[in-house]
Amino acid sequence: MTKINAKITGIGAFVPEYVLTNHELAQMMDTTDEWIMTRIGIRERRILKGEGLGTSDMGAKAVENLLQKTNTKPEEVDLLICTTVTPDMQFPATANIISDKVGITNAFSFDINAGCSGFLFGMATAAKFVQSGQYKKVVLVGADKMSSIVDYTDRSVSPIFGDGAGAVLFEPTTEDLGVIDEMLHTDGMGRKHLHQKAGGSVKPASHETIDAREHFIYQEGQAVFKHAVKGMADVSVEMMQKHNLTTENLAWLIPHQANMRIIEATANRMGLEKEKVMINIERFGNTTDGTLPLLLWEWESKLKKGDNLIFATFGAGFTWGAMYMKWAY
Ligand code: UT7
């Protein structure tokens, strides 16, 4: 039987208009543009403003952009997966809400939460559905309104995150293209370094949790940083070695964008020059599930059929991993 591979056939995205600069942050808290640029590498990030707007609104815009670019009718979609850490609400799934907003009526849909590795884990999942032969058009959307869980009095967290969304379409192919391999990891012990203290079943929202500011991101930056450098670099190098990828035949590294220093450490371990690394952290910050598709969206015109790509991520969980993909168009 002919092997069915899963390839990406289009990219859509959405970023909100409002630009939150380091200078504006420096007026809100004790920080400077210089500190943020040197220690993180972010100059500005986008913020979704507007009463009643959430993750699904950005996700829906990204999916609409994708459907329009790929000439896909909403009713042709078989499955929509949304990866997010900032769902519109605890339930139902944001994927269901996005499907409703864009008129995707013949699909089932569900969410994945894998921290900043969400889109990577989502790509692996979407690909499996396509490779099974049962699903022909799978939309994967990564979207996060990080500003809804950032404490803008906490200078160690607030410069890092921004809002945004991106979406890709996975379709079957019998060519030797698309997702070739993935290496995915989790270590739940890492939760102590990066989590949201309240709002879940262990500690539901109460006056006390609000007074204690426990509905925001809690992060022990240095511990996360160390694990992120090791996790992302190790798995990317392992992927290169397993598939005989070299600095010559690898076209692009597509890394999660949490800190410029983590991206550089990963590229250095791979021996890769910066020209082969997709980087948008300076303009968008860490958009969590939006990051990987936003990179693809911006670099789409530079990608060539057959390009060898490595995606690499690290995030809350801990979760980390890499994917090897051959670009299909
Ligand atoms: O995507 C999810 C995964 N998350 C990550 O990958 C994040 C990983 N961690 C990091 O990127 C970095 O640890 C941070 C950017 C969060 C922090 O950078 P750092 O170089 O590890 O700084 P630090 O926490 O060691 O703090 C160094 C100093 C401290 O001052 P003292 O104690 O030395 O006087 C902080 O209070 O920098 C201070 N500081 C700041 N100063 C100015 C912390 N944040 C700021 C700030 N502006 N925004």
CSV table of C-alpha atoms and ligand atoms in Angstrom, one decimal:
chain,number,residue,atom,x,y,z
A,1,MET,CA,0.0,0.0,0.0
A,2,THR,CA,1.2,3.5,-0.8
A,3,LYS,CA,2.3,5.4,2.2
A,4,ILE,CA,0.3,8.6,2.9
A,5,ASN,CA,2.3,11.5,4.1
A,6,ALA,CA,0.9,14.7,5.7
A,7,LYS,CA,2.0,18.0,4.1
A,8,ILE,CA,1.2,21.6,4.9
A,9,THR,CA,-0.5,23.2,1.9
A,10,GLY,CA,-1.1,26.8,3.2
A,11,ILE,CA,-0.6,29.2,6.1
A,12,GLY,CA,-2.8,31.9,7.5
A,13,ALA,CA,-2.2,34.3,10.4
A,14,PHE,CA,-3.5,37.2,12.5
A,15,VAL,CA,-1.8,39.6,14.8
A,16,PRO,CA,-3.6,42.4,16.6
A,17,GLU,CA,-2.9,46.0,15.7
A,18,TYR,CA,-1.9,47.3,19.1
A,19,VAL,CA,1.9,47.4,19.6
A,20,LEU,CA,3.2,47.4,23.1
A,21,THR,CA,6.7,48.7,23.1
A,22,ASN,CA,9.5,48.4,25.6
A,23,HIS,CA,9.2,52.1,26.1
A,24,GLU,CA,5.6,51.8,27.1
A,25,LEU,CA,6.4,48.9,29.5
A,26,ALA,CA,9.2,51.1,31.0
A,27,GLN,CA,6.5,53.6,31.9
A,28,MET,CA,4.4,50.9,33.6
A,29,MET,CA,7.2,49.2,35.6
A,30,ASP,CA,10.8,49.4,36.6
A,31,THR,CA,12.5,48.2,33.4
A,32,THR,CA,14.3,49.5,30.4
A,33,ASP,CA,14.4,48.9,26.6
A,34,GLU,CA,18.1,48.1,27.0
A,35,TRP,CA,17.5,45.4,29.7
A,36,ILE,CA,14.7,43.7,27.7
A,37,MET,CA,16.7,43.8,24.4
A,38,THR,CA,19.9,42.4,26.0
A,39,ARG,CA,18.3,39.7,28.2
A,40,ILE,CA,15.4,38.7,26.0
A,41,GLY,CA,15.7,40.3,22.6
A,42,ILE,CA,12.2,41.7,22.3
A,43,ARG,CA,11.5,45.3,21.3
A,44,GLU,CA,7.7,45.1,20.9
A,45,ARG,CA,4.8,42.7,21.1
A,46,ARG,CA,1.1,42.8,19.9
A,47,ILE,CA,-1.8,43.0,22.3
A,48,LEU,CA,-5.4,42.2,21.6
A,49,LYS,CA,-7.5,45.1,22.8
A,50,GLY,CA,-11.3,45.3,23.0
A,51,GLU,CA,-14.0,44.2,25.3
A,52,GLY,CA,-15.2,40.6,24.8
A,53,LEU,CA,-12.4,39.7,22.4
A,54,GLY,CA,-10.5,36.5,23.1
A,55,THR,CA,-8.3,33.8,21.7
A,56,SER,CA,-11.0,32.4,19.4
A,57,ASP,CA,-11.4,35.8,17.6
A,58,MET,CA,-7.7,35.8,16.6
A,59,GLY,CA,-7.8,32.1,15.8
A,60,ALA,CA,-10.9,32.6,13.6
A,61,LYS,CA,-9.2,35.4,11.7
A,62,ALA,CA,-6.1,33.2,11.1
A,63,VAL,CA,-8.3,30.4,9.9
A,64,GLU,CA,-10.3,32.7,7.6
A,65,ASN,CA,-7.0,33.9,6.1
A,66,LEU,CA,-5.9,30.3,5.6
A,67,LEU,CA,-9.2,29.2,3.9
A,68,GLN,CA,-9.1,32.2,1.6
A,69,LYS,CA,-5.5,31.7,0.6
A,70,THR,CA,-5.9,28.0,0.0
A,71,ASN,CA,-9.3,28.3,-1.8
A,72,THR,CA,-10.8,26.0,0.8
A,73,LYS,CA,-14.5,26.1,1.6
A,74,PRO,CA,-15.2,25.9,5.4
A,75,GLU,CA,-17.5,22.9,4.9
A,76,GLU,CA,-14.6,20.9,3.2
A,77,VAL,CA,-12.6,20.8,6.5
A,78,ASP,CA,-12.7,17.4,8.2
A,79,LEU,CA,-11.1,18.3,11.5
A,80,LEU,CA,-10.0,21.5,13.3
A,81,ILE,CA,-7.5,21.4,16.1
A,82,CYS,CA,-6.7,24.4,18.2
A,83,THR,CA,-3.6,24.6,20.4
A,84,THR,CA,-3.8,27.2,23.1
A,85,VAL,CA,-3.0,27.9,26.8
A,86,THR,CA,-5.5,30.8,26.9
A,87,PRO,CA,-8.8,29.2,25.9
A,88,ASP,CA,-11.8,31.5,25.6
A,89,MET,CA,-13.2,29.6,28.6
A,90,GLN,CA,-12.5,26.4,30.5
A,91,PHE,CA,-15.0,24.7,28.3
A,92,PRO,CA,-16.1,24.2,25.6
A,93,ALA,CA,-12.9,23.9,23.6
A,94,THR,CA,-11.8,27.0,21.8
A,95,ALA,CA,-11.5,24.9,18.6
A,96,ASN,CA,-15.3,24.4,18.7
A,97,ILE,CA,-15.8,28.2,19.0
A,98,ILE,CA,-13.4,28.9,16.1
A,99,SER,CA,-15.2,26.3,13.9
A,100,ASP,CA,-18.5,28.0,14.7
A,101,LYS,CA,-17.2,31.5,14.0
A,102,VAL,CA,-15.8,30.6,10.5
A,103,GLY,CA,-18.6,28.2,9.5
A,104,ILE,CA,-16.7,25.0,9.6
A,105,THR,CA,-19.8,22.8,10.0
A,106,ASN,CA,-18.7,19.3,8.8
A,107,ALA,CA,-15.7,18.8,11.1
A,108,PHE,CA,-15.1,17.7,14.6
A,109,SER,CA,-12.7,19.9,16.7
A,110,PHE,CA,-10.8,19.8,19.9
A,111,ASP,CA,-8.1,21.7,21.8
A,112,ILE,CA,-4.5,20.7,22.8
A,113,ASN,CA,-2.6,22.3,25.6
A,114,ALA,CA,1.1,21.6,25.6
A,115,GLY,CA,2.4,25.0,26.7
A,116,CYS,CA,4.7,26.6,24.2
A,117,SER,CA,5.1,23.2,22.5
A,118,GLY,CA,1.4,23.2,21.7
A,119,PHE,CA,1.7,23.9,18.0
A,120,LEU,CA,4.5,21.3,17.6
A,121,PHE,CA,2.5,18.6,19.4
A,122,GLY,CA,-0.5,19.8,17.3
A,123,MET,CA,1.4,19.3,14.0
A,124,ALA,CA,2.3,15.8,15.1
A,125,THR,CA,-1.4,15.1,16.0
A,126,ALA,CA,-2.8,16.6,12.8
A,127,ALA,CA,-0.3,14.7,10.7
A,128,LYS,CA,-1.4,11.4,12.2
A,129,PHE,CA,-5.0,12.0,11.3
A,130,VAL,CA,-4.0,12.7,7.7
A,131,GLN,CA,-1.6,9.8,7.5
A,132,SER,CA,-4.4,7.5,8.6
A,133,GLY,CA,-6.0,8.1,5.2
A,134,GLN,CA,-9.3,9.0,6.9
A,135,TYR,CA,-9.0,12.8,7.0
A,136,LYS,CA,-8.2,14.9,3.9
A,137,LYS,CA,-8.3,18.5,5.2
A,138,VAL,CA,-7.1,19.1,8.7
A,139,VAL,CA,-6.8,22.7,10.0
A,140,LEU,CA,-4.4,23.3,12.9
A,141,VAL,CA,-4.6,26.7,14.5
A,142,GLY,CA,-2.3,28.0,17.3
A,143,ALA,CA,-3.6,31.0,19.1
A,144,ASP,CA,-3.0,32.7,22.4
A,145,LYS,CA,-4.1,35.9,24.1
A,146,MET,CA,-1.1,35.8,26.5
A,147,SER,CA,-2.0,39.4,27.7
A,148,SER,CA,-5.0,37.8,29.5
A,149,ILE,CA,-2.7,35.9,31.9
A,150,VAL,CA,0.2,38.3,32.2
A,151,ASP,CA,0.6,40.3,35.3
A,152,TYR,CA,1.7,43.8,34.1
A,153,THR,CA,3.1,44.5,37.6
A,154,ASP,CA,5.6,41.6,37.2
A,155,ARG,CA,8.6,42.9,35.3
A,156,SER,CA,10.2,39.4,35.1
A,157,VAL,CA,7.2,38.0,33.0
A,158,SER,CA,5.4,40.8,31.2
A,159,PRO,CA,8.1,41.8,28.7
A,160,ILE,CA,8.2,38.2,27.3
A,161,PHE,CA,4.7,37.6,26.0
A,162,GLY,CA,2.5,38.9,23.1
A,163,ASP,CA,-0.7,37.9,21.4
A,164,GLY,CA,-1.2,36.3,18.0
A,165,ALA,CA,-2.5,33.4,16.0
A,166,GLY,CA,-1.5,31.3,13.0
A,167,ALA,CA,-3.1,28.4,11.1
A,168,VAL,CA,-2.0,25.8,8.7
A,169,LEU,CA,-3.8,23.3,6.5
A,170,PHE,CA,-2.6,19.6,6.4
A,171,GLU,CA,-3.4,17.5,3.4
A,172,PRO,CA,-2.3,14.0,2.2
A,173,THR,CA,0.4,13.4,-0.3
A,174,THR,CA,2.1,10.3,-1.7
A,175,GLU,CA,5.2,12.3,-2.4
A,176,ASP,CA,8.2,12.0,0.0
A,177,LEU,CA,7.2,15.4,1.5
A,178,GLY,CA,5.7,16.8,4.7
A,179,VAL,CA,6.1,15.5,8.2
A,180,ILE,CA,9.0,13.0,8.3
A,181,ASP,CA,9.6,12.5,12.0
A,182,GLU,CA,9.0,14.0,15.4
A,183,MET,CA,10.5,13.6,18.9
A,184,LEU,CA,8.2,14.8,21.6
A,185,HIS,CA,8.9,15.0,25.3
A,186,THR,CA,7.1,15.9,28.6
A,187,ASP,CA,8.3,16.1,32.2
A,188,GLY,CA,5.4,17.1,34.5
A,189,MET,CA,8.0,17.8,37.3
A,190,GLY,CA,8.7,21.0,35.4
A,191,ARG,CA,5.3,22.4,36.4
A,192,LYS,CA,6.7,23.8,39.6
A,193,HIS,CA,8.7,26.3,37.7
A,194,LEU,CA,6.0,27.5,35.3
A,195,HIS,CA,2.3,27.4,35.9
A,196,GLN,CA,-0.9,29.4,36.7
A,197,LYS,CA,-1.7,28.9,40.4
A,198,ALA,CA,-5.4,29.3,40.4
A,199,GLY,CA,-8.5,29.0,38.3
A,200,GLY,CA,-8.4,25.2,37.8
A,201,SER,CA,-10.0,22.5,39.8
A,202,VAL,CA,-7.3,22.4,42.5
A,203,LYS,CA,-7.8,26.1,43.3
A,204,PRO,CA,-11.0,27.5,41.8
A,205,ALA,CA,-11.3,31.3,41.5
A,206,SER,CA,-12.1,33.1,44.7
A,207,HIS,CA,-11.6,36.5,46.2
A,208,GLU,CA,-8.5,35.2,47.9
A,209,THR,CA,-6.9,33.9,44.6
A,210,ILE,CA,-7.7,37.2,42.9
A,211,ASP,CA,-6.2,39.2,45.8
A,212,ALA,CA,-3.1,37.0,45.7
A,213,ARG,CA,-2.8,37.6,41.9
A,214,GLU,CA,-2.8,33.9,41.3
A,215,HIS,CA,-4.5,33.9,37.9
A,216,PHE,CA,-1.4,35.1,36.2
A,217,ILE,CA,1.7,33.3,34.8
A,218,TYR,CA,4.0,32.1,37.6
A,219,GLN,CA,7.5,31.6,36.2
A,220,GLU,CA,10.9,30.9,37.8
A,221,GLY,CA,12.8,32.3,34.8
A,222,GLN,CA,16.3,31.0,35.4
A,223,ALA,CA,15.2,27.4,36.0
A,224,VAL,CA,13.0,27.5,32.9
A,225,PHE,CA,15.8,29.0,30.9
A,226,LYS,CA,18.3,26.3,31.8
A,227,HIS,CA,15.9,23.5,30.9
A,228,ALA,CA,14.8,25.2,27.7
A,229,VAL,CA,18.4,25.6,26.4
A,230,LYS,CA,19.2,22.0,27.1
A,231,GLY,CA,15.8,20.6,25.9
A,232,MET,CA,15.6,22.4,22.6
A,233,ALA,CA,19.3,22.0,21.7
A,234,ASP,CA,19.6,18.3,22.6
A,235,VAL,CA,16.5,17.3,20.7
A,236,SER,CA,17.3,19.4,17.6
A,237,VAL,CA,20.9,17.9,17.4
A,238,GLU,CA,19.4,14.4,17.9
A,239,MET,CA,17.0,15.0,15.0
A,240,MET,CA,19.8,16.3,12.8
A,241,GLN,CA,22.0,13.3,13.5
A,242,LYS,CA,19.2,10.7,13.1
A,243,HIS,CA,18.3,12.0,9.6
A,244,ASN,CA,21.9,12.9,8.4
A,245,LEU,CA,20.9,16.6,8.3
A,246,THR,CA,23.9,18.9,8.1
A,247,THR,CA,24.3,22.7,8.2
A,248,GLU,CA,24.4,22.5,4.4
A,249,ASN,CA,21.3,20.4,3.6
A,250,LEU,CA,19.2,21.9,6.4
A,251,ALA,CA,17.3,24.9,5.0
A,252,TRP,CA,15.8,26.4,8.2
A,253,LEU,CA,15.6,26.0,11.9
A,254,ILE,CA,12.1,27.1,13.1
A,255,PRO,CA,12.5,27.5,16.9
A,256,HIS,CA,10.1,28.6,19.5
A,257,GLN,CA,10.7,32.3,20.4
A,258,ALA,CA,10.8,32.7,24.2
A,259,ASN,CA,14.3,34.3,24.5
A,260,MET,CA,16.8,35.3,21.9
A,261,ARG,CA,19.5,33.7,24.0
A,262,ILE,CA,17.7,30.3,23.9
A,263,ILE,CA,17.4,30.5,20.1
A,264,GLU,CA,21.1,31.4,19.7
A,265,ALA,CA,22.2,28.6,22.1
A,266,THR,CA,20.1,26.1,20.1
A,267,ALA,CA,21.5,27.3,16.7
A,268,ASN,CA,25.0,27.3,18.1
A,269,ARG,CA,24.7,23.7,19.3
A,270,MET,CA,23.5,22.7,15.8
A,271,GLY,CA,26.4,24.6,14.2
A,272,LEU,CA,23.9,26.7,12.3
A,273,GLU,CA,24.5,30.3,11.1
A,274,LYS,CA,21.8,32.8,12.0
A,275,GLU,CA,20.8,33.3,8.4
A,276,LYS,CA,19.2,29.8,8.5
A,277,VAL,CA,17.1,30.5,11.7
A,278,MET,CA,13.7,32.0,11.5
A,279,ILE,CA,13.5,34.8,14.1
A,280,ASN,CA,10.6,37.2,14.8
A,281,ILE,CA,11.0,37.5,18.6
A,282,GLU,CA,12.0,41.2,18.4
A,283,ARG,CA,8.6,42.2,16.9
A,284,PHE,CA,6.2,39.7,18.4
A,285,GLY,CA,7.7,38.4,21.6
A,286,ASN,CA,6.6,34.9,22.7
A,287,THR,CA,3.1,34.3,21.3
A,288,THR,CA,3.2,30.7,22.7
A,289,ASP,CA,1.0,28.7,20.3
A,290,GLY,CA,1.0,31.4,17.7
A,291,THR,CA,4.8,31.4,17.4
A,292,LEU,CA,5.6,28.6,14.9
A,293,PRO,CA,2.8,29.4,12.4
A,294,LEU,CA,3.6,33.1,12.6
A,295,LEU,CA,7.2,32.3,11.6
A,296,LEU,CA,6.0,30.1,8.7
A,297,TRP,CA,3.6,32.8,7.6
A,298,GLU,CA,6.3,35.5,7.4
A,299,TRP,CA,8.8,33.2,5.7
A,300,GLU,CA,6.4,31.5,3.4
A,301,SER,CA,7.7,33.2,0.2
A,302,LYS,CA,11.3,32.1,1.0
A,303,LEU,CA,10.4,28.5,1.5
A,304,LYS,CA,11.0,26.1,-1.4
A,305,LYS,CA,9.6,22.7,-2.2
A,306,GLY,CA,11.8,20.0,-0.7
A,307,ASP,CA,13.4,22.3,1.9
A,308,ASN,CA,14.5,20.5,5.0
A,309,LEU,CA,13.1,22.1,8.1
A,310,ILE,CA,13.5,21.5,11.8
A,311,PHE,CA,11.0,22.8,14.2
A,312,ALA,CA,12.0,22.9,17.9
A,313,THR,CA,10.1,24.0,21.0
A,314,PHE,CA,10.2,24.2,24.8
A,315,GLY,CA,7.5,25.2,27.1
A,316,ALA,CA,5.3,24.8,30.2
A,317,GLY,CA,4.8,21.3,31.3
A,318,PHE,CA,7.7,20.9,30.8
A,319,THR,CA,7.1,20.0,27.1
A,320,TRP,CA,9.7,20.0,24.4
A,321,GLY,CA,10.5,18.4,21.1
A,322,ALA,CA,11.5,18.7,17.5
A,323,MET,CA,10.0,17.9,14.1
A,324,TYR,CA,11.7,17.2,10.8
A,325,MET,CA,9.6,18.3,7.8
A,326,LYS,CA,10.2,18.5,4.1
A,327,TRP,CA,8.4,21.6,2.8
A,328,ALA,CA,5.8,20.8,0.1
A,329,TYR,CA,5.4,23.9,-2.0
B,1,UT7,O1,8.0,30.1,26.7
B,1,UT7,C1,7.8,29.6,28.0
B,1,UT7,C2,9.1,29.3,28.5
B,1,UT7,N1,9.8,30.4,29.1
B,1,UT7,C3,11.0,30.7,28.9
B,1,UT7,O2,11.7,30.1,28.1
B,1,UT7,C4,11.7,31.8,29.7
B,1,UT7,C5,13.0,31.4,30.1
B,1,UT7,N2,13.7,32.4,31.0
B,1,UT7,C6,14.1,33.6,30.6
B,1,UT7,O3,14.0,33.9,29.4
B,1,UT7,C7,14.9,34.5,31.5
B,1,UT7,O4,15.2,33.8,32.7
B,1,UT7,C8,14.1,35.8,31.9
B,1,UT7,C9,14.0,36.7,30.7
B,1,UT7,C10,12.7,35.5,32.4
B,1,UT7,C11,14.8,36.5,32.9
B,1,UT7,O5,16.2,36.8,32.5
B,1,UT7,P1,17.4,36.4,33.4
B,1,UT7,O6,18.6,36.9,32.7
B,1,UT7,O7,17.3,35.0,33.8
B,1,UT7,O8,17.2,37.4,34.6
B,1,UT7,P2,17.1,37.0,36.2
B,1,UT7,O9,15.7,36.5,36.5
B,1,UT7,O10,18.3,36.2,36.6
B,1,UT7,O11,17.2,38.5,36.8
B,1,UT7,C12,18.4,39.2,36.8
B,1,UT7,C13,18.1,40.6,37.4
B,1,UT7,C14,17.4,40.5,38.7
B,1,UT7,O12,17.9,41.6,39.5
B,1,UT7,P3,18.9,41.3,40.7
B,1,UT7,O13,18.3,40.4,41.6
B,1,UT7,O14,20.1,40.8,40.0
B,1,UT7,O15,19.1,42.7,41.2
B,1,UT7,C15,16.0,40.8,38.3
B,1,UT7,O16,15.2,41.4,39.3
B,1,UT7,O17,17.3,41.3,36.5
B,1,UT7,C16,16.2,41.8,37.2
B,1,UT7,N3,15.1,41.9,36.2
B,1,UT7,C17,14.8,43.0,35.5
B,1,UT7,N4,15.5,44.1,35.4
B,1,UT7,C18,15.0,45.0,34.5
B,1,UT7,C19,14.1,40.9,36.0
B,1,UT7,N5,13.3,41.4,35.0
B,1,UT7,C20,13.7,42.6,34.7
B,1,UT7,C21,13.2,43.6,33.8
B,1,UT7,N6,13.9,44.8,33.7
B,1,UT7,N7,12.2,43.4,33.0
